[in-house]
CSV table of C-alpha atoms in Angstrom, one decimal:
chain,number,residue,atom,x,y,z
A,1189,MET,CA,-57.1,-3.7,-6.8
A,1190,THR,CA,-57.6,-2.9,-2.8
A,1191,LYS,CA,-55.4,0.0,-1.0
A,1192,LYS,CA,-53.7,-2.7,1.1
A,1193,ARG,CA,-52.3,-4.4,-2.0
A,1194,MET,CA,-51.3,-1.9,-4.0
A,1195,VAL,CA,-49.2,-0.3,-1.3
A,1196,LEU,CA,-47.7,-3.9,-0.3
A,1197,ILE,CA,-46.9,-3.9,-4.3
A,1198,VAL,CA,-45.1,-0.7,-4.3
A,1199,VAL,CA,-43.1,-1.2,-1.5
A,1200,SER,CA,-41.8,-4.3,-2.8
A,1201,ILE,CA,-40.4,-2.8,-5.9
A,1202,LEU,CA,-39.1,-0.1,-3.7
A,1203,ILE,CA,-36.9,-2.2,-1.8
A,1204,LEU,CA,-35.9,-4.1,-5.1
A,1205,LEU,CA,-34.9,-1.4,-7.0
A,1206,SER,CA,-33.1,-0.3,-3.5
A,1207,LEU,CA,-31.1,-3.6,-3.1
A,1208,PHE,CA,-30.5,-3.4,-7.4
A,1209,PHE,CA,-29.0,0.3,-7.1
A,1210,THR,CA,-26.7,-1.0,-3.6
A,1211,TYR,CA,-25.3,-3.9,-5.4
A,1212,TRP,CA,-24.5,-1.8,-8.8
A,1213,PHE,CA,-23.1,1.3,-6.4
A,1214,TYR,CA,-20.8,-0.8,-3.7
A,1215,PHE,CA,-20.3,-4.3,-5.4
A,1216,SER,CA,-20.2,-4.4,-9.2
A,1217,LYS,CA,-17.4,-5.2,-11.4
A,1218,PRO,CA,-14.9,-2.5,-12.4
A,1219,THR,CA,-15.0,-0.9,-15.5
A,1220,ALA,CA,-12.4,0.3,-18.3
A,1221,PHE,CA,-9.4,1.6,-15.9
A,1222,PRO,CA,-9.3,5.6,-17.2
A,1223,THR,CA,-7.6,6.5,-20.0
A,1224,ASN,CA,-3.6,8.7,-18.5
A,1225,LYS,CA,-5.1,11.7,-19.8
A,1226,GLN,CA,-8.3,11.1,-17.5
A,1227,LEU,CA,-5.6,9.8,-14.6
A,1228,ALA,CA,-3.7,12.9,-15.2
A,1229,THR,CA,-6.5,15.0,-15.3
A,1230,ARG,CA,-8.3,13.0,-12.1
A,1231,ILE,CA,-4.7,13.6,-9.9
A,1232,ASN,CA,-4.2,17.2,-11.1
A,1233,THR,CA,-7.8,18.0,-10.4
A,1234,LEU,CA,-7.6,16.7,-6.2
A,1235,PHE,CA,-3.9,17.7,-5.6
A,1236,PRO,CA,-2.6,20.5,-8.3
A,1237,LYS,CA,0.7,20.6,-6.3
A,1238,ALA,CA,1.4,16.7,-8.1
A,1239,ASN,CA,0.9,18.5,-11.1
A,1240,ALA,CA,1.1,15.2,-13.5
A,1241,GLU,CA,2.5,15.9,-16.8
A,1242,THR,CA,3.2,11.8,-17.9
A,1243,ILE,CA,2.0,8.9,-16.7
A,1244,GLN,CA,4.6,6.2,-17.3
A,1245,ASP,CA,2.3,3.1,-16.1
A,1246,THR,CA,-0.6,1.3,-14.9
A,1247,ILE,CA,0.0,-1.5,-12.7
A,1248,GLU,CA,-2.9,-3.7,-11.8
A,1249,LEU,CA,-1.8,-5.1,-8.7
A,1250,ASP,CA,-5.6,-7.1,-8.2
A,1251,SER,CA,-9.2,-6.4,-10.2
A,1252,GLU,CA,-9.5,-3.4,-7.7
A,1253,HIS,CA,-6.3,-1.7,-6.8
A,1254,ALA,CA,-3.7,0.0,-9.0
A,1255,PHE,CA,-0.6,1.4,-8.8
A,1256,VAL,CA,0.3,4.3,-11.4
A,1257,PRO,CA,3.4,6.0,-11.1
A,1258,PHE,CA,3.9,9.7,-12.5
A,1259,ILE,CA,6.4,12.6,-13.9
A,1260,SER,CA,5.2,15.8,-12.9
A,1261,GLY,CA,5.9,19.4,-15.0
A,1262,GLU,CA,8.7,19.9,-12.4
A,1263,ASP,CA,10.4,16.9,-13.3
A,1264,ASN,CA,9.2,15.2,-9.6
A,1265,TYR,CA,8.7,11.4,-10.1
A,1266,GLY,CA,5.8,10.4,-8.0
A,1267,THR,CA,2.9,7.9,-7.4
A,1268,SER,CA,-0.7,7.5,-7.0
A,1269,TYR,CA,-3.3,4.5,-5.5
A,1270,TRP,CA,-6.1,4.2,-7.7
A,1271,VAL,CA,-9.1,2.0,-6.1
A,1272,TRP,CA,-12.2,1.0,-7.6
A,1273,GLU,CA,-14.8,1.8,-5.0
A,1274,LYS,CA,-18.5,2.9,-4.8
A,1275,HIS,CA,-18.6,2.2,-8.9
A,1276,LYS,CA,-15.9,4.3,-9.7
A,1277,TRP,CA,-11.7,4.4,-10.0
A,1278,LYS,CA,-10.5,7.0,-7.8
A,1279,PRO,CA,-7.2,7.8,-6.3
A,1280,SER,CA,-7.0,7.0,-2.8
A,1281,TYR,CA,-3.2,8.3,-2.4
A,1282,ILE,CA,-0.8,11.0,-4.3
A,1283,ASP,CA,2.5,11.4,-3.8
A,1284,THR,CA,4.8,13.9,-5.2
A,1285,VAL,CA,7.5,11.7,-4.8
A,1286,GLY,CA,8.2,7.5,-5.0
A,1287,GLU,CA,9.9,6.2,-1.9
A,1288,PRO,CA,8.9,2.6,-1.5
A,1289,VAL,CA,5.8,1.7,0.4
A,1290,VAL,CA,4.2,-1.1,1.7
A,1291,TRP,CA,0.1,-0.9,-0.1
A,1292,LYS,CA,-1.9,-2.9,2.0
A,1293,THR,CA,-4.1,-3.6,-0.3
A,1294,ASP,CA,-6.9,-6.3,1.7
A,1295,LYS,CA,-4.9,-4.6,5.5
A,1296,ASP,CA,-5.9,-8.2,7.1
A,1297,ASP,CA,-4.1,-10.4,4.9
A,1298,PRO,CA,-0.5,-10.1,4.1
A,1299,ALA,CA,-0.6,-12.0,1.1
A,1300,SER,CA,-2.3,-8.9,-0.9
A,1301,PHE,CA,0.7,-6.9,0.2
A,1302,HIS,CA,2.9,-5.5,-2.6
A,1303,ILE,CA,6.0,-3.0,-1.9
A,1304,VAL,CA,6.0,-0.1,-4.7
A,1305,TRP,CA,8.0,3.0,-5.7
A,1306,ASN,CA,8.6,5.5,-8.2
A,1307,ILE,CA,12.7,6.3,-7.9
A,1308,HIS,CA,14.0,9.8,-9.3
A,1309,PRO,CA,16.5,8.3,-11.7
A,1310,ASP,CA,18.8,11.6,-10.3
A,1311,ASP,CA,19.4,9.3,-6.9
A,1312,GLN,CA,21.3,7.0,-9.3
A,1313,ILE,CA,19.9,4.0,-7.0
A,1314,SER,CA,20.3,0.9,-9.6
A,1315,ARG,CA,18.5,-1.5,-6.7
A,1316,ALA,CA,17.3,-1.9,-3.3
A,1317,ASN,CA,17.5,-4.6,-0.1
A,1318,PHE,CA,14.5,-5.0,1.2
A,1319,TYR,CA,13.9,-6.2,4.6
A,1320,LEU,CA,11.4,-7.5,7.4
A,1321,ILE,CA,12.8,-7.1,11.1
A,1322,ARG,CA,11.7,-8.1,14.5
A,1323,ASP,CA,13.5,-6.2,16.7
A,1324,ARG,CA,15.0,-8.8,19.4
A,1325,GLY,CA,13.3,-8.4,23.0
A,1326,TYR,CA,13.5,-9.1,26.4
A,1327,HIS,CA,10.3,-9.2,29.1
A,1328,ILE,CA,9.0,-10.3,32.4
A,1329,SER,CA,5.4,-11.7,32.6
A,1330,SER,CA,4.1,-13.6,35.8
A,1331,GLY,CA,7.9,-14.5,36.9
A,1332,GLU,CA,9.2,-15.9,33.5
A,1333,HIS,CA,12.1,-13.9,31.5
A,1334,THR,CA,11.7,-14.6,28.3
A,1335,TYR,CA,14.0,-13.5,25.4
A,1336,VAL,CA,12.8,-13.0,21.9
A,1337,PRO,CA,15.3,-13.5,19.5
A,1338,GLN,CA,15.8,-10.7,16.0
A,1339,ILE,CA,14.5,-12.1,13.1
A,1340,GLN,CA,15.6,-10.6,9.7
A,1341,MET,CA,14.3,-11.6,6.1
A,1342,GLU,CA,15.5,-9.9,3.5
A,1343,LYS,CA,15.0,-9.5,-0.2
A,1344,ASN,CA,17.2,-7.5,-2.9
A,1345,VAL,CA,15.4,-6.0,-6.2
A,1346,ARG,CA,17.3,-4.9,-9.2
A,1347,PHE,CA,15.8,-1.7,-11.0
A,1348,GLU,CA,16.5,-2.9,-14.3
A,1349,GLY,CA,16.9,0.4,-15.5
A,1350,LYS,CA,13.1,1.8,-14.5
A,1351,SER,CA,12.3,4.1,-12.1
A,1352,TYR,CA,9.0,2.5,-10.8
A,1353,GLY,CA,8.1,-0.9,-9.7
A,1354,THR,CA,6.1,-3.5,-7.7
A,1355,ILE,CA,6.7,-6.4,-6.0
A,1356,GLN,CA,4.3,-9.0,-3.6
A,1357,LEU,CA,5.8,-9.6,-0.8
A,1358,PRO,CA,7.6,-13.2,-0.5
A,1359,ASP,CA,5.6,-15.8,1.1
A,1360,ASP,CA,7.7,-16.8,4.4
A,1361,TRP,CA,7.1,-12.5,4.7
A,1362,CYS,CA,3.6,-13.6,4.7
A,1363,SER,CA,3.6,-16.3,6.9
A,1364,PHE,CA,5.8,-14.8,9.9
A,1365,MET,CA,3.3,-11.9,9.7
A,1366,THR,CA,0.1,-14.3,10.1
A,1367,GLN,CA,2.3,-15.9,12.7
A,1368,SER,CA,3.0,-12.8,14.1
A,1369,ASN,CA,-0.6,-11.5,14.3
A,1370,LYS,CA,-2.1,-14.5,15.8
A,1371,LEU,CA,0.6,-14.2,18.6
A,1372,ALA,CA,-0.3,-10.5,19.0
A,1373,LEU,CA,-3.9,-11.6,19.3
A,1374,ALA,CA,-3.2,-14.4,21.9
A,1375,GLN,CA,-1.6,-12.2,24.2
A,1376,ASN,CA,-3.8,-9.3,23.3
A,1377,PRO,CA,-7.3,-10.8,23.3
A,1378,ASN,CA,-9.8,-8.3,24.0
A,1379,ARG,CA,-7.5,-6.1,22.2
A,1380,TYR,CA,-10.6,-3.9,20.0
A,1381,ASN,CA,-8.1,-3.8,16.5
A,1382,SER,CA,-6.7,-6.7,15.5
A,1383,SER,CA,-5.2,-5.7,11.8
A,1384,LEU,CA,-1.6,-6.4,11.0
A,1385,ILE,CA,1.1,-5.7,12.3
A,1386,GLN,CA,0.1,-5.8,15.9
A,1387,ASP,CA,3.3,-6.5,17.1
A,1388,LEU,CA,5.2,-3.0,16.8
A,1389,SER,CA,8.6,-4.7,16.7
A,1390,VAL,CA,8.0,-6.1,13.5
A,1391,TYR,CA,8.4,-3.6,10.3
A,1392,ILE,CA,9.6,-3.3,7.2
A,1393,GLY,CA,13.0,-1.4,6.1
A,1394,TRP,CA,14.7,-0.9,2.7
A,1395,MET,CA,18.7,0.2,2.3
A,1396,PRO,CA,19.0,1.6,-1.7
A,1397,LEU,CA,22.6,1.0,-3.3
A,1398,ASN,CA,23.9,2.5,-5.7
A,1399,ASP,CA,25.9,1.0,-8.8
A,1400,SER,CA,29.0,0.2,-6.8
A,1401,ASN,CA,26.9,-1.8,-4.1
A,1402,GLU,CA,27.2,1.2,-1.6
A,1403,THR,CA,24.2,2.7,0.4
A,1404,THR,CA,23.2,6.1,-1.1
A,1405,PHE,CA,20.4,8.9,0.4
A,1406,PRO,CA,17.5,8.8,-2.2
A,1407,GLU,CA,17.3,12.7,-1.9
A,1408,ASN,CA,15.1,13.3,-4.7
A,1409,SER,CA,12.4,10.2,-3.7
A,1410,VAL,CA,11.8,11.5,0.0
A,1411,ASN,CA,10.2,14.3,1.5
A,1412,GLY,CA,7.9,15.1,-0.9
A,1413,SER,CA,4.3,16.1,-0.3
A,1414,GLY,CA,0.5,13.7,-0.3
A,1415,PHE,CA,-2.9,14.0,-0.6
A,1416,SER,CA,-5.5,11.1,1.2
A,1417,ASN,CA,-8.5,10.6,-0.3
A,1418,GLY,CA,-10.2,8.3,1.8
A,1419,ASP,CA,-8.6,5.0,3.4
A,1420,ASN,CA,-5.4,4.0,1.6
A,1421,HIS,CA,-3.8,1.3,4.2
A,1422,ILE,CA,0.0,2.5,3.0
A,1423,ASN,CA,3.0,2.0,5.1
A,1424,PHE,CA,5.7,4.3,4.7
A,1425,MET,CA,9.5,2.4,5.4
A,1426,ARG,CA,12.7,4.4,6.7
A,1427,ILE,CA,15.7,3.7,5.6
A,1428,LEU,CA,18.0,1.5,7.4
A,1429,ASP,CA,21.8,1.4,8.1
A,1430,LYS,CA,23.9,-1.4,7.7
A,1431,SER,CA,24.8,-1.1,11.5
A,1432,GLU,CA,21.2,-1.9,11.9
A,1433,LEU,CA,21.3,-5.2,10.2
A,1434,GLU,CA,22.4,-9.1,11.7
A,1435,LYS,CA,25.6,-9.5,9.4
């Protein structure tokens, strides 16, 4: 065997091995999810302030994303957001509180968006109204006057005695967000970042309610501390007042 042929064989083997390990590292299917003990250890190692003591549940949003609510040693109700990445499960974000947020597991596909939460029981919130809103507006372009009406979509959720939960965005919300994004792209064709949501007048908010259907501020579920461990695509919501809503 000539030296040149030997070199070609070695190079071919190295290329095949490189392709194999690249696939194994980046594209292999997820392994079994960590145990509760492993989850708590991993959370506390990365973010000691979380002090996760009790893992409440593991909610799989898809094969590569899981929502894990927990209770800390100080009786805080926290949240962690787990992703399968580079051949391992890791928390992409950890929060010491559990106010509702929108988790975009695929930032370009509204159908993948979930609202997740872990509300402290002391806040005595029994249900929440979530809203997708586009503010009304008015603009002039090339001498043309355009009025943009307000859009308001509502989703009511009862917590059913559980502090935590998840919901996927309703189909009509997803359709509206997709169309809004297409319109924004058409109006800004040279914009570099095409991810949702581009229209800053479109947002998701919520209204916390108690058993008497009265708005209640979730004092124990907001203003916590968070730890980011890579890209997480989590959008925080603001609490809405009734005066901001269309009747």
